[in-house]
Short mmCIF file of C-alpha atoms in Angstrom, two decimals:
data_model
loop_
_atom_site.label_atom_id
_atom_site.label_comp_id
_atom_site.label_asym_id
_atom_site.label_seq_id
_atom_site.Cartn_x
_atom_site.Cartn_y
_atom_site.Cartn_z
CA MET K 198 17.21 5.36 12.32
CA ILE K 199 20.51 7.01 11.30
CA PRO K 200 22.84 7.48 14.32
CA THR K 201 23.35 11.13 15.27
CA PRO K 202 26.86 12.41 14.57
CA THR K 203 27.54 13.63 18.12
CA ARG K 204 30.98 12.02 18.14
CA TYR K 205 31.96 14.31 15.25
CA ILE K 206 31.36 17.33 17.48
CA LEU K 207 34.07 15.87 19.72
CA LEU K 208 36.28 15.72 16.63
CA TYR K 209 35.59 19.44 15.98
CA PHE K 210 36.64 20.22 19.56
CA ALA K 211 39.80 18.12 19.18
CA CYS K 212 40.67 19.75 15.85
CA ALA K 213 40.14 23.25 17.26
CA LEU K 214 42.40 22.43 20.20
CA SER K 215 45.01 21.03 17.85
CA VAL K 216 44.99 24.27 15.84
CA ILE K 217 45.46 26.31 19.02
CA THR K 218 48.20 23.98 20.25
CA TYR K 219 50.33 24.47 17.17
CA ILE K 220 49.68 28.18 16.87
CA ASP K 221 51.12 28.50 20.37
CA ARG K 222 54.07 26.20 19.58
CA VAL K 223 55.02 27.70 16.22
CA CYS K 224 54.66 31.27 17.47
CA ILE K 225 58.10 31.10 19.08
CA GLY K 226 59.79 29.95 15.85
CA SER K 227 58.33 32.78 13.80
CA SER K 228 59.17 35.30 16.53
CA ALA K 229 62.74 34.02 16.93
CA PRO K 230 64.53 36.62 14.76
CA ALA K 231 62.78 39.49 16.61
CA ILE K 232 63.34 37.86 20.02
CA ARG K 233 67.04 37.25 19.33
CA ALA K 234 67.46 40.86 18.18
CA GLU K 235 65.76 42.38 21.25
CA LEU K 236 67.14 40.03 23.93
CA GLY K 237 70.56 39.52 22.31
CA LEU K 238 70.36 35.72 22.16
CA THR K 239 72.90 33.53 20.33
CA ALA K 240 71.88 30.61 18.10
CA VAL K 241 72.73 28.16 20.92
CA GLN K 242 70.67 30.11 23.47
CA MET K 243 67.72 30.19 21.06
CA GLY K 244 68.14 26.45 20.59
CA TRP K 245 67.82 25.98 24.36
CA VAL K 246 64.70 28.17 24.40
CA PHE K 247 63.16 25.95 21.70
CA SER K 248 64.17 22.79 23.53
CA ALA K 249 63.02 23.92 26.99
CA PHE K 250 59.42 23.40 25.87
CA THR K 251 60.02 19.92 24.50
CA PHE K 252 62.13 18.70 27.43
CA ALA K 253 59.35 19.69 29.84
CA TYR K 254 56.71 18.28 27.52
CA ALA K 255 58.56 14.96 27.43
CA VAL K 256 59.04 14.77 31.21
CA PHE K 257 55.37 15.38 32.00
CA GLU K 258 53.82 13.51 29.07
CA ILE K 259 53.39 10.09 30.71
CA PRO K 260 52.03 11.47 34.03
CA SER K 261 49.54 13.66 32.14
CA GLY K 262 48.48 10.77 29.92
CA TRP K 263 48.07 8.59 33.01
CA LEU K 264 45.94 11.28 34.66
CA GLY K 265 43.64 11.15 31.66
CA ASP K 266 43.19 7.41 32.19
CA VAL K 267 42.46 7.96 35.91
CA LEU K 268 40.50 11.24 36.00
CA GLY K 269 39.18 11.29 32.44
CA PRO K 270 39.99 13.69 29.57
CA ARG K 271 37.36 16.25 30.62
CA LYS K 272 39.12 17.36 33.80
CA THR K 273 42.62 16.68 32.57
CA LEU K 274 42.35 18.65 29.34
CA MET K 275 40.75 21.56 31.20
CA ARG K 276 43.81 21.75 33.47
CA ILE K 277 46.24 21.31 30.58
CA VAL K 278 44.77 24.05 28.39
CA LEU K 279 44.45 26.66 31.15
CA TRP K 280 48.04 26.01 32.29
CA TRP K 281 49.61 26.25 28.85
CA SER K 282 47.56 29.35 27.97
CA ALA K 283 48.89 31.10 31.08
CA PHE K 284 52.52 30.40 30.19
CA THR K 285 52.06 31.20 26.51
CA THR K 286 51.02 34.64 27.74
CA ALA K 287 53.97 34.71 30.16
CA SER K 288 56.39 34.15 27.27
CA GLY K 289 55.42 37.59 26.06
CA VAL K 290 56.74 39.31 29.20
CA ALA K 291 60.20 37.67 29.20
CA TRP K 292 63.03 40.20 29.61
CA ASN K 293 66.15 38.03 29.22
CA PHE K 294 67.35 34.52 28.38
CA PRO K 295 66.62 32.89 31.81
CA SER K 296 63.09 34.32 32.06
CA LEU K 297 62.21 33.18 28.54
CA LEU K 298 63.74 29.74 29.20
CA ILE K 299 61.64 29.30 32.37
CA ALA K 300 58.43 30.47 30.67
CA ARG K 301 58.91 28.03 27.80
CA PHE K 302 59.73 25.16 30.19
CA LEU K 303 56.53 25.78 32.18
CA PHE K 304 54.58 26.11 28.94
CA GLY K 305 55.82 22.65 27.92
CA ALA K 306 55.01 21.19 31.33
CA GLY K 307 51.47 22.50 31.03
CA GLU K 308 50.82 21.35 27.47
CA ALA K 309 52.13 17.83 28.13
CA GLY K 310 49.37 15.26 27.81
CA ALA K 311 47.17 17.22 25.40
CA TYR K 312 47.40 14.72 22.55
CA PRO K 313 47.31 11.57 24.72
CA ASN K 314 44.12 12.88 26.31
CA ILE K 315 42.59 13.72 22.95
CA SER K 316 43.52 10.22 21.87
CA ARG K 317 42.10 8.82 25.11
CA SER K 318 38.75 10.49 24.41
CA PHE K 319 38.73 8.90 20.94
CA SER K 320 39.18 5.45 22.50
CA ARG K 321 35.77 5.84 24.17
CA TRP K 322 33.94 7.91 21.54
CA PHE K 323 35.00 6.37 18.20
CA PRO K 324 34.82 2.80 16.92
CA ALA K 325 38.18 1.22 16.09
CA THR K 326 37.50 1.55 12.35
CA GLU K 327 37.31 5.37 12.59
CA ARG K 328 40.19 6.16 14.91
CA GLY K 329 42.88 6.43 12.24
CA ALA K 330 40.87 9.01 10.31
CA ALA K 331 40.00 10.86 13.53
CA HIS K 332 43.68 11.11 14.45
CA GLY K 333 44.44 12.18 10.88
CA ALA K 334 41.97 15.06 11.16
CA VAL K 335 43.54 16.15 14.46
CA PHE K 336 47.08 16.12 13.09
CA MET K 337 45.93 17.87 9.93
CA SER K 338 44.49 20.59 12.16
CA SER K 339 47.74 20.90 14.09
CA ARG K 340 49.60 21.58 10.86
CA LEU K 341 46.95 24.06 9.77
CA GLY K 342 47.51 25.88 13.04
CA GLY K 343 51.24 25.78 12.40
CA ALA K 344 50.71 26.96 8.82
CA ILE K 345 48.68 30.05 9.71
CA ALA K 346 50.89 30.99 12.68
CA PRO K 347 53.98 32.33 10.81
CA PRO K 348 52.16 34.92 8.65
CA LEU K 349 49.90 35.85 11.58
CA VAL K 350 52.89 36.34 13.86
CA ILE K 351 54.67 38.52 11.29
CA LEU K 352 51.50 40.58 10.89
CA ILE K 353 51.15 41.04 14.66
CA ILE K 354 54.86 41.82 15.09
CA SER K 355 54.70 44.52 12.43
CA ALA K 356 51.65 46.07 14.15
CA ALA K 357 52.33 45.56 17.87
CA GLY K 358 55.63 43.75 18.43
CA TRP K 359 56.53 40.10 19.11
CA ARG K 360 55.24 40.16 22.70
CA ALA K 361 51.67 40.87 21.62
CA SER K 362 51.56 37.66 19.55
CA PHE K 363 51.99 35.56 22.73
CA TRP K 364 49.33 37.51 24.60
CA ILE K 365 46.80 37.19 21.79
CA PHE K 366 47.39 33.49 21.15
CA GLY K 367 47.39 32.68 24.88
CA SER K 368 43.77 33.83 25.16
CA LEU K 369 42.51 31.29 22.61
CA GLY K 370 42.93 28.29 24.93
CA VAL K 371 40.93 29.93 27.70
CA LEU K 372 37.94 30.31 25.39
CA TRP K 373 38.25 26.71 24.20
CA SER K 374 38.38 25.28 27.74
CA MET K 375 35.11 26.96 28.76
CA PHE K 376 33.20 25.39 25.89
CA TRP K 377 34.91 22.02 26.44
CA TRP K 378 33.92 21.83 30.10
CA TYR K 379 30.30 22.60 29.26
CA TRP K 380 29.93 20.11 26.38
CA PHE K 381 32.19 17.07 26.84
CA ARG K 382 31.54 13.92 28.89
CA ASP K 383 34.13 11.19 29.45
CA ASP K 384 31.57 8.45 28.71
CA PRO K 385 29.47 8.97 25.55
CA ALA K 386 26.67 6.95 27.18
CA THR K 387 26.13 9.84 29.63
CA HIS K 388 25.99 12.55 26.97
CA PRO K 389 22.41 13.77 26.34
CA SER K 390 22.93 14.03 22.57
CA VAL K 391 24.22 10.48 22.03
CA THR K 392 21.40 8.13 21.03
CA SER K 393 21.35 4.40 21.59
CA ASP K 394 21.91 3.89 17.86
CA GLU K 395 25.06 5.97 17.83
CA LEU K 396 26.26 4.27 21.00
CA ALA K 397 25.90 0.94 19.23
CA VAL K 398 28.03 2.26 16.35
CA ILE K 399 30.68 3.53 18.75
CA LYS K 400 30.91 0.22 20.59
CA ALA K 401 30.89 -1.95 17.46
CA GLY K 402 33.97 -4.14 17.41
CA THR K 403 35.34 -2.51 20.56
CA PRO K 404 35.74 -4.58 23.76
CA PRO K 405 33.80 -3.18 26.74
CA PRO K 406 35.97 -0.89 28.89
CA ALA K 407 37.61 -2.58 31.83
CA PRO K 408 39.60 -0.71 34.49
CA VAL K 409 43.32 -1.42 34.17
CA ARG K 410 45.89 -0.67 36.83
CA VAL K 411 49.14 0.14 35.12
CA HIS K 412 52.38 -0.83 36.77
CA TRP K 413 55.17 1.37 35.42
CA ARG K 414 57.29 -1.73 34.73
CA ASP K 415 54.67 -2.72 32.16
CA LEU K 416 55.84 0.17 29.98
CA LEU K 417 59.25 -1.50 29.56
CA ASP K 418 57.68 -3.88 27.06
CA LEU K 419 60.06 -4.39 24.10
CA ASN K 420 57.36 -3.78 21.49
CA LEU K 421 56.29 -0.51 23.12
CA LEU K 422 59.91 0.58 23.42
CA CYS K 423 60.33 -0.05 19.69
CA ILE K 424 57.27 2.11 18.95
CA CYS K 425 58.65 4.83 21.22
CA ALA K 426 62.06 4.74 19.50
CA MET K 427 60.36 4.98 16.11
CA TYR K 428 58.39 8.02 17.28
CA PHE K 429 61.61 9.59 18.60
CA CYS K 430 62.76 9.72 14.98
CA ILE K 431 59.49 11.33 13.84
CA GLY K 432 59.68 13.94 16.60
CA TYR K 433 63.32 14.72 15.83
CA GLY K 434 62.49 15.71 12.27
CA LEU K 435 59.24 17.48 13.12
CA TYR K 436 60.77 20.00 15.51
CA PHE K 437 63.15 21.36 12.91
CA TYR K 438 60.08 22.49 10.97
CA LEU K 439 58.38 23.89 14.08
CA THR K 440 61.36 25.85 15.40
CA TRP K 441 64.25 26.67 13.08
CA LEU K 442 62.57 26.58 9.67
CA PRO K 443 61.81 30.34 9.33
CA THR K 444 65.38 31.14 10.42
CA TYR K 445 66.74 28.53 7.99
CA PHE K 446 64.86 30.04 5.07
CA LYS K 447 66.10 33.51 6.02
CA GLU K 448 69.75 32.83 6.91
CA ALA K 449 70.61 29.81 4.78
CA ARG K 450 68.47 30.51 1.71
CA GLY K 451 68.35 34.31 1.62
CA PHE K 452 64.59 34.85 1.82
CA SER K 453 63.13 37.93 3.52
CA THR K 454 61.42 37.65 6.90
CA LYS K 455 57.99 37.80 5.27
CA GLN K 456 58.93 35.27 2.56
CA ALA K 457 60.38 32.92 5.19
CA ALA K 458 57.14 33.11 7.19
CA TRP K 459 54.97 32.29 4.19
CA LEU K 460 57.26 29.45 3.08
CA SER K 461 57.24 27.98 6.60
CA GLY K 462 53.45 28.13 6.56
CA ALA K 463 53.38 26.39 3.19
CA VAL K 464 55.56 23.55 4.53
CA LEU K 465 53.19 23.00 7.43
CA LEU K 466 50.22 23.17 5.07
CA THR K 467 51.79 20.30 3.12
CA GLU K 468 52.04 18.42 6.40
CA ALA K 469 48.35 19.09 7.07
CA VAL K 470 47.29 17.38 3.85
CA ALA K 471 49.66 14.47 4.48
CA ALA K 472 48.52 13.98 8.09
CA MET K 473 44.91 13.63 6.96
CA ALA K 474 45.95 11.31 4.13
CA GLY K 475 47.93 9.15 6.56
CA GLY K 476 44.87 8.69 8.77
CA TRP K 477 42.70 7.69 5.83
CA LEU K 478 45.41 5.42 4.41
CA THR K 479 46.09 3.51 7.64
CA ASP K 480 42.37 2.75 8.09
CA LYS K 481 42.04 1.55 4.49
CA LEU K 482 45.17 -0.61 4.56
CA THR K 483 44.23 -2.05 7.95
CA ALA K 484 40.75 -2.98 6.75
CA ARG K 485 42.14 -4.70 3.65
CA TYR K 486 45.48 -6.18 4.75
CA GLY K 487 45.42 -6.20 8.55
CA LEU K 488 47.09 -4.22 11.32
CA LYS K 489 50.70 -5.02 10.48
CA VAL K 490 50.49 -3.60 6.96
CA GLY K 491 48.14 -0.77 7.89
CA ARG K 492 50.39 0.58 10.64
CA SER K 493 53.69 0.15 8.73
CA ILE K 494 53.43 3.17 6.43
CA GLY K 495 56.48 4.70 8.10
CA GLY K 496 58.68 1.86 6.91
CA ILE K 497 58.57 3.42 3.45
CA ALA K 498 57.60 7.01 4.22
CA MET K 499 60.38 7.84 6.67
CA PRO K 500 63.35 6.78 4.51
CA LEU K 501 61.73 8.58 1.57
CA SER K 502 61.40 11.70 3.69
CA GLY K 503 65.06 11.39 4.61
CA LEU K 504 65.98 11.23 0.93
CA PHE K 505 64.08 14.46 0.24
CA ILE K 506 65.70 16.34 3.12
CA LEU K 507 69.14 15.04 2.13
CA SER K 508 68.55 16.41 -1.37
CA ALA K 509 67.52 19.76 0.15
CA ALA K 510 70.80 19.91 2.06
CA PHE K 511 72.88 19.73 -1.11
CA THR K 512 70.86 21.74 -3.61
CA SER K 513 71.99 25.29 -4.33
CA HIS K 514 68.57 26.46 -5.53
CA PRO K 515 66.59 28.24 -2.74
CA ILE K 516 63.13 27.46 -4.16
CA GLY K 517 64.19 23.89 -4.91
CA ALA K 518 65.31 23.48 -1.30
CA ALA K 519 61.96 24.82 -0.05
CA VAL K 520 60.04 22.37 -2.25
CA LEU K 521 62.19 19.42 -1.13
CA ILE K 522 61.74 20.32 2.53
CA ALA K 523 57.97 20.58 2.02
CA LEU K 524 57.98 17.10 0.46
CA ALA K 525 60.13 15.72 3.28
CA ALA K 526 57.82 17.18 5.92
CA GLY K 527 54.67 15.97 4.18
CA VAL K 528 55.86 12.42 3.61
CA ALA K 529 57.02 12.13 7.24
CA ASP K 530 53.58 13.20 8.46
CA LEU K 531 51.98 10.21 6.75
CA CYS K 532 53.36 8.28 9.76
CA LEU K 533 51.56 10.19 12.51
CA SER K 534 48.11 8.58 12.53
CA PRO K 535 49.43 5.00 12.15
CA SER K 536 51.71 5.58 15.14
CA TRP K 537 48.94 6.84 17.41
CA ALA K 538 46.47 4.23 16.22
CA MET K 539 49.10 1.59 17.01
CA CYS K 540 49.06 2.74 20.65
CA HIS K 541 45.31 2.03 20.72
CA ASP K 542 45.95 -1.36 19.13
CA ILE K 543 48.35 -2.45 21.85
CA GLY K 544 47.14 -0.33 24.80
CA GLY K 545 43.35 -0.69 24.88
CA GLU K 546 41.86 1.12 27.88
CA SER K 547 45.30 2.43 28.83
CA ALA K 548 45.62 4.36 25.57
CA GLY K 549 46.32 7.61 27.44
CA THR K 550 49.31 6.15 29.26
CA VAL K 551 50.63 4.30 26.20
CA THR K 552 50.33 7.30 23.86
CA GLY K 553 51.94 9.39 26.60
CA ALA K 554 54.91 7.01 26.66
CA MET K 555 55.27 7.17 22.89
CA ASN K 556 54.93 10.94 22.77
CA THR K 557 57.51 11.30 25.54
CA LEU K 558 60.15 9.80 23.30
CA GLY K 559 58.87 11.82 20.34
CA ASN K 560 59.36 15.00 22.31
CA LEU K 561 62.79 13.95 23.53
CA GLY K 562 63.69 13.73 19.86
CA GLY K 563 62.05 17.11 19.38
CA ALA K 564 64.07 18.58 22.26
CA ILE K 565 67.40 17.33 20.91
CA SER K 566 66.77 18.46 17.33
CA PRO K 567 66.82 22.27 17.89
CA LEU K 568 70.01 21.94 19.96
CA VAL K 569 71.76 19.98 17.21
CA VAL K 570 70.82 22.72 14.76
CA GLY K 571 71.91 25.54 17.09
CA TYR K 572 75.29 23.97 17.88
CA SER K 573 75.91 23.00 14.23
CA VAL K 574 75.28 26.54 13.04
CA GLN K 575 77.38 28.12 15.79
CA ILE K 576 80.32 25.69 15.68
CA TRP K 577 80.57 24.85 11.97
CA GLY K 578 78.53 27.64 10.42
CA SER K 579 76.65 24.94 8.54
CA TRP K 580 72.95 24.50 7.81
CA SER K 581 73.60 21.37 5.73
CA THR K 582 75.00 19.27 8.60
CA PRO K 583 71.79 19.20 10.70
CA LEU K 584 69.76 18.29 7.60
CA VAL K 585 72.06 15.34 6.87
CA ILE K 586 71.70 14.19 10.49
CA THR K 587 67.90 14.43 10.19
CA ALA K 588 67.95 12.29 7.05
CA PHE K 589 69.94 9.62 8.90
CA VAL K 590 67.48 9.68 11.83
CA TYR K 591 64.55 9.24 9.45
CA ALA K 592 66.23 6.19 7.88
CA ILE K 593 66.57 4.60 11.33
CA GLY K 594 62.89 5.36 11.99
CA GLY K 595 61.91 3.46 8.86
CA VAL K 596 63.73 0.33 10.04
CA LEU K 597 62.16 0.58 13.50
CA THR K 598 58.67 0.85 12.00
CA PHE K 599 58.96 -2.60 10.47
CA LEU K 600 60.04 -4.01 13.85
CA CYS K 601 56.89 -2.74 15.62
CA ASN K 602 54.04 -5.22 16.07
CA PRO K 603 50.56 -3.61 16.42
CA ARG K 604 48.97 -7.07 16.85
CA ARG K 605 50.69 -7.77 20.17
CA ARG K 606 48.61 -6.32 23.01
CA LEU K 607 50.40 -4.88 25.99
CA VAL K 608 49.82 -7.04 29.09
CA PHE K 609 49.27 -5.12 32.32
CA ARG K 610 49.98 -6.86 35.59
CA GLU K 611 48.04 -6.04 38.75
CA GLN K 612 49.75 -3.28 40.67
CA THR K 613 51.02 -4.32 44.06
CA GLN K 614 49.40 -2.56 46.99
#
C-alpha cells in the first residue's frame, strides 16, 4: 500500500503561511517612498522603522520557538499569526514616526517564532531525508510572497493609498489561522488522515521523540554559537533586499517607482528558485557525502554572493547592477535550507528552541542592516558603501559555515528545579 501524502498537506499550509509572512514583511519596503512622503520621514527614521520589526523579532524568537517545543506548533502558530495580522493592519493607521515605529515593533514581536514553529512541525511530520527539501519549499514560498508584494503594493497604492495595502494583507493571516486550527495536529499519529504506512515512512531513520528540558545555558554551546553567527551574516544581507531594495533601485539607479517594484520582485523571485534548489541540494549532498558536506553549501555560496554584490556596488550600468544584485541574492539563498536543517541535526526534539536561537541572530543581523544603509545614505550620500559592507559580511559568513559541525549533537542537561 502506498503511504498517503498527508504530510504534504502540512507542507502546503507551511508554504501558504510563508507567502503571507513575506507579503506582510515586504509591504513596508515597497510602501516606503509613499510613507516617507506623507509622514515626512528621513532616511534614518525609515531605517529605524525597518529595524523595529527585526529587533522585536529577534528578542522574541527564542521564547516563541521554546513555546512551540512546550505547547506544540498548533497553538503557538495560531497565536503568532493572529497577533502579527493585527499589527500589520495597525501599521496602516500610523500617523507619525513614533506610531509607525511602535506598530512595526509589535508586528515583529508577534511574528517571532513563525519559522521555528514551522520547522518544529517538520521535525515530527517529515523523515530526516525530506526535511531539507521541505524547508527549501517553505523558503521558496517566502520569496514568492516577497516577489509578488512589490507590484501588488504599487497597484493598491495607486488605487487606494499605501494604508489600504496593510489592511488588505493583514486579513490574509486570519483566514489561514482558521484553517490551520481545524486541520493540523502536533502529532501525526493522532491525525485521522495519516495511515500506519505513512507513519512508518515519517518515523524511518528518526529517533523516537523524547521530552527534553532545555536549560538556557545549553544554548551557549560553541557549535551552536558558530551556526548563529553564520546566520547573522545571512540575515544581514537578506534584509537589504526586503527593505531598502525598491528605494535603492529608484534613488541610486534612476528607475521609476513601478520599475523599482518589478525589479525588486524579480530579485526575490530569483531567491525563490535558489531557496528551493538549496533544499534539494543539501539533501542530495548529505545522502551522498554526509552531513558535513551537505550542510556546508554556504562556505562557497556566501563569498560568491559577496563578490556579486561588490560588483554591483561599482558598476555604472543600472540594469547590470540589478542583474548582479539578483545573482547575489539568489546565491545567498542557497544557504537557507542547509542552515535550518543543521538545527535539526544538532537539536533533535528541541528543534524549535535551536532554530529560534539561530533565527534570533539572523534577525539581529537583519535589524542592523537597514540602519547601516540609512546612516550611510544620510551621512555620506553613498549607496555603494553599504553594499561593500554587505559583501564583507558575506565573506565572514562563508568562513563561519566551514567551522560549523552538523554532526555534533547539542547535549541538554536536566534543568534544576
